[in-house]
PDB file of C-alpha atoms in Angstrom:
ATOM      1  CA  MET A1089       0.142  -0.417   0.022  1.00  0.00           C
ATOM      2  CA  LYS A1090       1.530   3.223  -1.092  1.00  0.00           C
ATOM      3  CA  LEU A1091       1.540   6.259   1.635  1.00  0.00           C
ATOM      4  CA  TYR A1092       1.584   9.538   1.207  1.00  0.00           C
ATOM      5  CA  PHE A1093       2.587  12.306   4.341  1.00  0.00           C
ATOM      6  CA  LEU A1094       3.430  15.207   5.313  1.00  0.00           C
ATOM      7  CA  PHE A1095       6.558  17.425   5.960  1.00  0.00           C
ATOM      8  CA  SER A1096       9.544  16.649   7.567  1.00  0.00           C
ATOM      9  CA  ILE A1097      13.509  17.338   9.445  1.00  0.00           C
ATOM     10  CA  LEU A1098      16.083  15.164  10.817  1.00  0.00           C
ATOM     11  CA  ILE A1099      19.205  16.687  11.629  1.00  0.00           C
ATOM     12  CA  ALA A1100      21.736  14.627   9.101  1.00  0.00           C
ATOM     13  CA  PHE A1101      25.149  13.993  10.549  1.00  0.00           C
ATOM     14  CA  CYS A1102      29.337  12.935   8.123  1.00  0.00           C
ATOM     15  CA  SER A1103      28.493   9.558  11.156  1.00  0.00           C
ATOM     16  CA  CYS A1104      25.610   7.985   9.257  1.00  0.00           C
ATOM     17  CA  ASN A1105      26.170   4.650  12.162  1.00  0.00           C
ATOM     18  CA  ALA A1106      24.956   8.529  14.640  1.00  0.00           C
ATOM     19  CA  PRO A1107      22.026   8.189  16.559  1.00  0.00           C
ATOM     20  CA  LYS A1108      19.500  10.319  16.253  1.00  0.00           C
ATOM     21  CA  GLU A1109      17.744  13.360  16.880  1.00  0.00           C
ATOM     22  CA  VAL A1110      14.752  15.275  15.750  1.00  0.00           C
ATOM     23  CA  GLN A1111      13.386  18.529  15.386  1.00  0.00           C
ATOM     24  CA  HIS A1112       9.749  19.534  15.814  1.00  0.00           C
ATOM     25  CA  ASP A1113       8.379  15.979  16.704  1.00  0.00           C
ATOM     26  CA  TRP A1114       8.510  15.176  13.494  1.00  0.00           C
ATOM     27  CA  GLU A1115       8.529  11.387  12.204  1.00  0.00           C
ATOM     28  CA  LEU A1116      10.584   9.269  10.698  1.00  0.00           C
ATOM     29  CA  ILE A1117       7.568   7.437   8.683  1.00  0.00           C
ATOM     30  CA  TRP A1118       9.478   4.615   6.511  1.00  0.00           C
ATOM     31  CA  SER A1119      12.558   3.757   5.541  1.00  0.00           C
ATOM     32  CA  ASP A1120      15.767   1.057   5.733  1.00  0.00           C
ATOM     33  CA  GLU A1121      18.430   0.595   7.561  1.00  0.00           C
ATOM     34  CA  PHE A1122      19.227  -2.670   4.643  1.00  0.00           C
ATOM     35  CA  ASP A1123      20.150  -5.127   8.205  1.00  0.00           C
ATOM     36  CA  ILE A1124      18.885  -8.462   7.069  1.00  0.00           C
ATOM     37  CA  THR A1125      21.475 -10.556   4.076  1.00  0.00           C
ATOM     38  CA  GLY A1126      21.016 -11.276   0.631  1.00  0.00           C
ATOM     39  CA  PRO A1127      18.644  -9.836  -1.741  1.00  0.00           C
ATOM     40  CA  PRO A1128      16.772  -5.821  -1.054  1.00  0.00           C
ATOM     41  CA  SER A1129      13.678  -6.923   1.102  1.00  0.00           C
ATOM     42  CA  ALA A1130      10.502  -7.350  -0.769  1.00  0.00           C
ATOM     43  CA  GLN A1131       8.368  -5.383   1.305  1.00  0.00           C
ATOM     44  CA  ASN A1132      10.359  -2.424   0.043  1.00  0.00           C
ATOM     45  CA  TRP A1133      12.203  -2.383  -3.227  1.00  0.00           C
ATOM     46  CA  SER A1134      12.169  -4.238  -7.050  1.00  0.00           C
ATOM     47  CA  PHE A1135      14.403  -4.963  -9.608  1.00  0.00           C
ATOM     48  CA  SER A1136      13.361  -1.441 -12.112  1.00  0.00           C
ATOM     49  CA  GLY A1137      14.422  -2.983 -15.275  1.00  0.00           C
ATOM     50  CA  GLN A1138      16.185  -2.513 -18.328  1.00  0.00           C
ATOM     51  CA  ASN A1139      15.327   0.515 -21.516  1.00  0.00           C
ATOM     52  CA  LYS A1140      16.785   2.346 -23.039  1.00  0.00           C
ATOM     53  CA  ALA A1141      16.979   5.712 -21.261  1.00  0.00           C
ATOM     54  CA  ASP A1142      21.474   6.161 -20.357  1.00  0.00           C
ATOM     55  CA  TRP A1143      21.068   5.187 -17.116  1.00  0.00           C
ATOM     56  CA  ALA A1144      18.761   2.233 -17.666  1.00  0.00           C
ATOM     57  CA  CYS A1145      20.076   0.025 -20.866  1.00  0.00           C
ATOM     58  CA  TYR A1146      22.614  -1.811 -18.863  1.00  0.00           C
ATOM     59  CA  CYS A1147      20.087  -2.264 -15.826  1.00  0.00           C
ATOM     60  CA  SER A1148      20.214  -6.277 -14.281  1.00  0.00           C
ATOM     61  CA  ASP A1149      17.854  -7.896 -12.001  1.00  0.00           C
ATOM     62  CA  ARG A1150      20.372  -9.986 -10.553  1.00  0.00           C
ATOM     63  CA  ILE A1151      21.189  -9.908  -7.111  1.00  0.00           C
ATOM     64  CA  GLU A1152      24.957  -9.239  -8.186  1.00  0.00           C
ATOM     65  CA  ASN A1153      24.206  -5.995  -8.640  1.00  0.00           C
ATOM     66  CA  ALA A1154      21.836  -5.470  -6.072  1.00  0.00           C
ATOM     67  CA  PHE A1155      22.531  -6.737  -2.534  1.00  0.00           C
ATOM     68  CA  VAL A1156      22.405  -6.712   1.145  1.00  0.00           C
ATOM     69  CA  ALA A1157      25.152  -7.595   3.163  1.00  0.00           C
ATOM     70  CA  ASP A1158      27.149  -6.269   6.547  1.00  0.00           C
ATOM     71  CA  GLY A1159      24.318  -4.023   7.532  1.00  0.00           C
ATOM     72  CA  TYR A1160      24.393  -2.166   3.607  1.00  0.00           C
ATOM     73  CA  LEU A1161      23.043  -1.745   0.155  1.00  0.00           C
ATOM     74  CA  HIS A1162      25.367  -2.510  -2.698  1.00  0.00           C
ATOM     75  CA  VAL A1163      24.370  -1.273  -5.728  1.00  0.00           C
ATOM     76  CA  LYS A1164      26.947  -2.296  -8.339  1.00  0.00           C
ATOM     77  CA  GLY A1165      28.157  -1.935 -11.840  1.00  0.00           C
ATOM     78  CA  THR A1166      29.630  -4.980 -13.703  1.00  0.00           C
ATOM     79  CA  VAL A1167      31.515  -6.467 -16.521  1.00  0.00           C
ATOM     80  CA  GLU A1168      31.789 -10.208 -17.399  1.00  0.00           C
ATOM     81  CA  ASN A1169      34.203 -12.124 -20.610  1.00  0.00           C
ATOM     82  CA  LEU A1170      30.629 -13.588 -22.642  1.00  0.00           C
ATOM     83  CA  SER A1171      32.428 -16.454 -24.991  1.00  0.00           C
ATOM     84  CA  ASP A1172      31.902 -14.386 -28.316  1.00  0.00           C
ATOM     85  CA  GLY A1173      34.377 -12.032 -26.800  1.00  0.00           C
ATOM     86  CA  THR A1174      32.360  -9.976 -26.589  1.00  0.00           C
ATOM     87  CA  MET A1175      31.344  -7.342 -23.030  1.00  0.00           C
ATOM     88  CA  ASN A1176      28.011  -7.351 -21.400  1.00  0.00           C
ATOM     89  CA  TYR A1177      28.071  -4.699 -18.407  1.00  0.00           C
ATOM     90  CA  GLN A1178      25.481  -5.015 -15.322  1.00  0.00           C
ATOM     91  CA  THR A1179      23.502  -2.564 -13.240  1.00  0.00           C
ATOM     92  CA  GLY A1180      22.478  -2.758 -10.049  1.00  0.00           C
ATOM     93  CA  CYS A1181      18.658  -0.958 -10.347  1.00  0.00           C
ATOM     94  CA  ILE A1182      16.651  -0.607  -7.796  1.00  0.00           C
ATOM     95  CA  GLN A1183      12.916   1.692  -6.954  1.00  0.00           C
ATOM     96  CA  THR A1184      10.231   1.344  -4.846  1.00  0.00           C
ATOM     97  CA  LYS A1185       7.599   2.151  -7.718  1.00  0.00           C
ATOM     98  CA  GLY A1186       4.401   0.070  -6.304  1.00  0.00           C
ATOM     99  CA  LYS A1187       4.887  -0.095  -2.730  1.00  0.00           C
ATOM    100  CA  PHE A1188       6.051   2.999  -1.437  1.00  0.00           C
ATOM    101  CA  SER A1189       6.095   6.424  -2.512  1.00  0.00           C
ATOM    102  CA  PHE A1190       5.011   9.831  -1.471  1.00  0.00           C
ATOM    103  CA  LEU A1191       4.009  13.379  -1.132  1.00  0.00           C
ATOM    104  CA  TYR A1192       6.336  16.441   0.874  1.00  0.00           C
ATOM    105  CA  GLY A1193       8.298  15.161   3.981  1.00  0.00           C
ATOM    106  CA  LYS A1194      11.654  14.888   3.687  1.00  0.00           C
ATOM    107  CA  ILE A1195      13.662  12.295   2.706  1.00  0.00           C
ATOM    108  CA  GLU A1196      17.715  11.212   4.180  1.00  0.00           C
ATOM    109  CA  VAL A1197      20.064   8.469   2.475  1.00  0.00           C
ATOM    110  CA  CYS A1198      22.942   7.677   3.957  1.00  0.00           C
ATOM    111  CA  ALA A1199      25.695   6.703   0.749  1.00  0.00           C
ATOM    112  CA  LYS A1200      28.794   6.100   0.059  1.00  0.00           C
ATOM    113  CA  LEU A1201      30.053   6.738  -4.178  1.00  0.00           C
ATOM    114  CA  GLN A1202      33.752   4.962  -5.420  1.00  0.00           C
ATOM    115  CA  HIS A1203      35.280   7.308  -7.839  1.00  0.00           C
ATOM    116  CA  GLY A1204      36.222   5.850 -11.871  1.00  0.00           C
ATOM    117  CA  LYS A1205      35.809   6.696 -15.836  1.00  0.00           C
ATOM    118  CA  GLY A1206      32.363   5.697 -16.471  1.00  0.00           C
ATOM    119  CA  SER A1207      30.303   5.713 -13.478  1.00  0.00           C
ATOM    120  CA  TRP A1208      26.879   7.278 -12.333  1.00  0.00           C
ATOM    121  CA  PRO A1209      25.586   5.991  -9.058  1.00  0.00           C
ATOM    122  CA  ALA A1210      21.911   8.257  -8.558  1.00  0.00           C
ATOM    123  CA  ILE A1211      19.399   8.866  -5.304  1.00  0.00           C
ATOM    124  CA  TRP A1212      16.705   9.954  -7.451  1.00  0.00           C
ATOM    125  CA  MET A1213      12.012  10.245  -7.211  1.00  0.00           C
ATOM    126  CA  MET A1214       9.803   9.564 -10.423  1.00  0.00           C
ATOM    127  CA  PRO A1215       6.145   9.648  -9.504  1.00  0.00           C
ATOM    128  CA  GLU A1216       4.545   7.567  -8.988  1.00  0.00           C
ATOM    129  CA  ASN A1217       1.740   7.846 -11.946  1.00  0.00           C
ATOM    130  CA  SER A1218       2.837  10.048 -14.532  1.00  0.00           C
ATOM    131  CA  GLU A1219      -0.772  12.309 -13.956  1.00  0.00           C
ATOM    132  CA  TYR A1220       0.524  14.991 -16.277  1.00  0.00           C
ATOM    133  CA  GLY A1221       2.380  12.752 -18.869  1.00  0.00           C
ATOM    134  CA  GLY A1222       5.224  11.377 -19.156  1.00  0.00           C
ATOM    135  CA  TRP A1223       8.420  12.408 -19.258  1.00  0.00           C
ATOM    136  CA  PRO A1224       9.486  15.285 -18.240  1.00  0.00           C
ATOM    137  CA  LYS A1225       5.415  17.069 -17.982  1.00  0.00           C
ATOM    138  CA  SER A1226       5.262  15.097 -14.309  1.00  0.00           C
ATOM    139  CA  GLY A1227       8.816  16.137 -12.719  1.00  0.00           C
ATOM    140  CA  GLU A1228      11.922  14.440 -11.335  1.00  0.00           C
ATOM    141  CA  ILE A1229      13.663  15.179  -8.283  1.00  0.00           C
ATOM    142  CA  ASP A1230      17.696  14.113  -8.340  1.00  0.00           C
ATOM    143  CA  ILE A1231      18.716  14.221  -4.804  1.00  0.00           C
ATOM    144  CA  MET A1232      22.301  12.547  -5.992  1.00  0.00           C
ATOM    145  CA  GLU A1233      24.829  12.110  -8.665  1.00  0.00           C
ATOM    146  CA  HIS A1234      28.177  11.803  -9.471  1.00  0.00           C
ATOM    147  CA  LEU A1235      30.328  11.516 -12.617  1.00  0.00           C
ATOM    148  CA  ASN A1236      32.912  10.069 -12.380  1.00  0.00           C
ATOM    149  CA  ASN A1237      36.470  11.203 -10.541  1.00  0.00           C
ATOM    150  CA  ASP A1238      33.688  14.366  -9.625  1.00  0.00           C
ATOM    151  CA  ALA A1239      34.828  15.806  -6.131  1.00  0.00           C
ATOM    152  CA  TYR A1240      31.075  16.574  -5.530  1.00  0.00           C
ATOM    153  CA  VAL A1241      27.740  16.065  -6.443  1.00  0.00           C
ATOM    154  CA  TYR A1242      24.607  17.295  -8.954  1.00  0.00           C
ATOM    155  CA  GLN A1243      21.056  18.127  -7.011  1.00  0.00           C
ATOM    156  CA  THR A1244      18.610  18.818 -10.521  1.00  0.00           C
ATOM    157  CA  ILE A1245      15.475  19.224 -11.327  1.00  0.00           C
ATOM    158  CA  HIS A1246      13.707  18.556 -14.701  1.00  0.00           C
ATOM    159  CA  SER A1247      10.332  19.822 -15.850  1.00  0.00           C
ATOM    160  CA  GLU A1248       8.537  20.144 -19.193  1.00  0.00           C
ATOM    161  CA  PHE A1249       8.942  23.684 -18.261  1.00  0.00           C
ATOM    162  CA  LEU A1250      13.288  23.245 -17.642  1.00  0.00           C
ATOM    163  CA  ASP A1251      13.375  20.547 -20.155  1.00  0.00           C
ATOM    164  CA  ASN A1252      11.861  21.224 -23.465  1.00  0.00           C
ATOM    165  CA  GLN A1253      10.622  25.225 -22.702  1.00  0.00           C
ATOM    166  CA  GLY A1254      14.430  26.899 -22.205  1.00  0.00           C
ATOM    167  CA  GLY A1255      13.716  27.179 -18.095  1.00  0.00           C
ATOM    168  CA  LYS A1256      16.940  26.358 -18.003  1.00  0.00           C
ATOM    169  CA  ASP A1257      17.856  29.591 -19.216  1.00  0.00           C
ATOM    170  CA  ASN A1258      16.433  31.791 -17.148  1.00  0.00           C
ATOM    171  CA  VAL A1259      16.293  29.178 -13.937  1.00  0.00           C
ATOM    172  CA  ASN A1260      18.281  27.383 -10.925  1.00  0.00           C
ATOM    173  CA  TYR A1261      17.998  24.275 -11.143  1.00  0.00           C
ATOM    174  CA  TYR A1262      20.465  22.252 -10.402  1.00  0.00           C
ATOM    175  CA  VAL A1263      23.174  22.610  -7.844  1.00  0.00           C
ATOM    176  CA  THR A1264      27.835  21.003  -8.258  1.00  0.00           C
ATOM    177  CA  ALA A1265      27.568  20.710  -4.657  1.00  0.00           C
ATOM    178  CA  PRO A1266      31.298  19.241  -2.950  1.00  0.00           C
ATOM    179  CA  TYR A1267      30.924  16.594  -0.432  1.00  0.00           C
ATOM    180  CA  ASN A1268      33.075  14.242   2.312  1.00  0.00           C
ATOM    181  CA  VAL A1269      35.404  11.545  -1.086  1.00  0.00           C
ATOM    182  CA  ASN A1270      34.820   8.327   0.223  1.00  0.00           C
ATOM    183  CA  GLU A1271      33.907   8.512   2.722  1.00  0.00           C
ATOM    184  CA  PHE A1272      29.485   8.230   3.881  1.00  0.00           C
ATOM    185  CA  ASN A1273      27.688  11.118   3.069  1.00  0.00           C
ATOM    186  CA  VAL A1274      23.442  12.037   3.893  1.00  0.00           C
ATOM    187  CA  PHE A1275      22.588  13.011   0.909  1.00  0.00           C
ATOM    188  CA  ALA A1276      18.355  14.630   1.751  1.00  0.00           C
ATOM    189  CA  CYS A1277      15.549  16.212   0.277  1.00  0.00           C
ATOM    190  CA  GLU A1278      12.682  18.525   1.513  1.00  0.00           C
ATOM    191  CA  TRP A1279       9.668  18.676   0.232  1.00  0.00           C
ATOM    192  CA  TYR A1280       7.171  21.433   0.492  1.00  0.00           C
ATOM    193  CA  PRO A1281       4.592  22.412  -0.821  1.00  0.00           C
ATOM    194  CA  ASP A1282       6.546  25.398  -2.305  1.00  0.00           C
ATOM    195  CA  SER A1283      10.023  24.456  -2.026  1.00  0.00           C
ATOM    196  CA  LEU A1284      12.529  21.400  -3.225  1.00  0.00           C
ATOM    197  CA  CYS A1285      15.193  21.952  -0.367  1.00  0.00           C
ATOM    198  CA  PHE A1286      18.330  20.230  -1.091  1.00  0.00           C
ATOM    199  CA  SER A1287      20.748  19.203   1.521  1.00  0.00           C
ATOM    200  CA  ILE A1288      24.753  17.746   2.353  1.00  0.00           C
ATOM    201  CA  ASN A1289      24.925  16.414   5.394  1.00  0.00           C
ATOM    202  CA  ASP A1290      22.902  19.115   6.953  1.00  0.00           C
ATOM    203  CA  LYS A1291      24.546  22.041   5.012  1.00  0.00           C
ATOM    204  CA  ALA A1292      22.089  23.319   2.382  1.00  0.00           C
ATOM    205  CA  THR A1293      23.255  23.757  -1.282  1.00  0.00           C
ATOM    206  CA  PHE A1294      20.440  24.315  -3.462  1.00  0.00           C
ATOM    207  CA  THR A1295      16.052  25.731  -3.044  1.00  0.00           C
ATOM    208  CA  TYR A1296      14.375  25.339  -5.362  1.00  0.00           C
ATOM    209  CA  PRO A1297      11.483  28.014  -5.456  1.00  0.00           C
ATOM    210  CA  ARG A1298       7.667  27.346  -6.691  1.00  0.00           C
ATOM    211  CA  GLY A1299       6.635  31.001  -7.768  1.00  0.00           C
ATOM    212  CA  LYS A1300       3.067  31.775  -7.502  1.00  0.00           C
ATOM    213  CA  SER A1301       1.581  31.771 -10.332  1.00  0.00           C
ATOM    214  CA  ASP A1302       3.641  28.065 -11.046  1.00  0.00           C
ATOM    215  CA  ASP A1303       0.958  25.445 -12.962  1.00  0.00           C
ATOM    216  CA  SER A1304       1.969  22.493 -14.120  1.00  0.00           C
ATOM    217  CA  GLU A1305       4.260  22.588 -16.279  1.00  0.00           C
ATOM    218  CA  LYS A1306       6.602  24.138 -14.372  1.00  0.00           C
ATOM    219  CA  TRP A1307       5.382  22.752 -10.913  1.00  0.00           C
ATOM    220  CA  PRO A1308       4.130  18.745 -10.602  1.00  0.00           C
ATOM    221  CA  PHE A1309       5.406  18.459  -7.554  1.00  0.00           C
ATOM    222  CA  ASP A1310       2.763  17.946  -5.843  1.00  0.00           C
ATOM    223  CA  LYS A1311       2.126  14.448  -7.066  1.00  0.00           C
ATOM    224  CA  PRO A1312       2.813  11.279  -4.643  1.00  0.00           C
ATOM    225  CA  PHE A1313       7.108   9.669  -5.754  1.00  0.00           C
ATOM    226  CA  TYR A1314       8.400   6.806  -5.418  1.00  0.00           C
ATOM    227  CA  ILE A1315      12.413   6.334  -4.482  1.00  0.00           C
ATOM    228  CA  ILE A1316      15.262   5.133  -7.540  1.00  0.00           C
ATOM    229  CA  LEU A1317      18.726   3.780  -6.131  1.00  0.00           C
ATOM    230  CA  ASN A1318      21.303   2.656  -9.720  1.00  0.00           C
ATOM    231  CA  GLN A1319      24.263   1.929 -10.642  1.00  0.00           C
ATOM    232  CA  ALA A1320      24.452   3.346 -13.633  1.00  0.00           C
ATOM    233  CA  LEU A1321      28.006   2.957 -16.376  1.00  0.00           C
ATOM    234  CA  GLY A1322      27.950   4.878 -19.816  1.00  0.00           C
ATOM    235  CA  GLY A1323      25.755   7.135 -20.815  1.00  0.00           C
ATOM    236  CA  ASN A1324      25.622  10.670 -23.402  1.00  0.00           C
ATOM    237  CA  TRP A1325      26.187  12.650 -19.905  1.00  0.00           C
ATOM    238  CA  VAL A1326      28.948  11.022 -18.354  1.00  0.00           C
ATOM    239  CA  GLY A1327      30.382   9.240 -21.269  1.00  0.00           C
ATOM    240  CA  GLU A1328      33.709   6.798 -21.984  1.00  0.00           C
ATOM    241  CA  ILE A1329      33.380   3.415 -19.276  1.00  0.00           C
ATOM    242  CA  ASN A1330      37.068   2.712 -18.361  1.00  0.00           C
ATOM    243  CA  LEU A1331      37.054  -0.828 -18.400  1.00  0.00           C
ATOM    244  CA  ASP A1332      39.877  -0.641 -15.680  1.00  0.00           C
ATOM    245  CA  ASP A1333      37.492   1.230 -13.494  1.00  0.00           C
ATOM    246  CA  VAL A1334      34.631  -0.936 -12.744  1.00  0.00           C
ATOM    247  CA  PRO A1335      33.405  -2.718 -10.908  1.00  0.00           C
ATOM    248  CA  GLN A1336      31.718   0.333  -9.302  1.00  0.00           C
ATOM    249  CA  GLU A1337      29.852  -0.154  -6.650  1.00  0.00           C
ATOM    250  CA  MET A1338      26.891   3.001  -4.575  1.00  0.00           C
ATOM    251  CA  LEU A1339      27.153   1.554  -0.223  1.00  0.00           C
ATOM    252  CA  VAL A1340      23.723   2.897   0.926  1.00  0.00           C
ATOM    253  CA  ASP A1341      24.024   2.327   4.908  1.00  0.00           C
ATOM    254  CA  TRP A1342      20.270   3.217   4.702  1.00  0.00           C
ATOM    255  CA  VAL A1343      16.746   4.943   3.656  1.00  0.00           C
ATOM    256  CA  ARG A1344      14.310   6.964   5.533  1.00  0.00           C
ATOM    257  CA  VAL A1345      11.656   9.619   5.526  1.00  0.00           C
ATOM    258  CA  TYR A1346       9.854  11.532   7.782  1.00  0.00           C
ATOM    259  CA  GLN A1347       6.642  13.294   8.198  1.00  0.00           C
TER     260      GLN A1347
END
């Protein structure tokens, strides 16, 4: 059953194993602490499946590419040498679609990233039902995307106005924000009816406001969204893959949503 919840705030710690401290009576309403061993919880997650989008062209349903062990979710991009001499990439891609979605609140994901040419891990959200139409009409919220060997991550908004109507030339729709390389970081987004507020390790990085007269083309963010975690390899944006840098892995300590 889907859950639809309101706002939340939690103090994010640089150490992801630190105790939770809640402000203003905000309450945890959904989480995965990845304290099992084996495939990701079927109650919370399913594999995203392959499609023609760059991030999804190698998505695998194999447990080798998305599994839980030692208290962490391991989302991996791997390569296999096939008997005919070709190579086959496999990437981990899981989602909460059909299992959990929410409208407004705060989401935090504690994750550790690797570096390498062609690596493209992401933490993001898509609409549970594309009520305003196909991408980008119903919106996309990118909480974290990392490319190659960058010492920063992208936090980005997508909509019909931004991607198809030239809106990117007139508004700030993304930020490149530094993070603690080779450490766990808490990537977060507070989602309100009139703004999306991003942060890393409880430090504000970027706010995208809603205009008073904005319609769904500018602000499709008034419907429930679900969560996606994936470790992509290659694509038009990230560029070529260096085989010496594969496998790549995003480790996720926990995912939490607050009300």
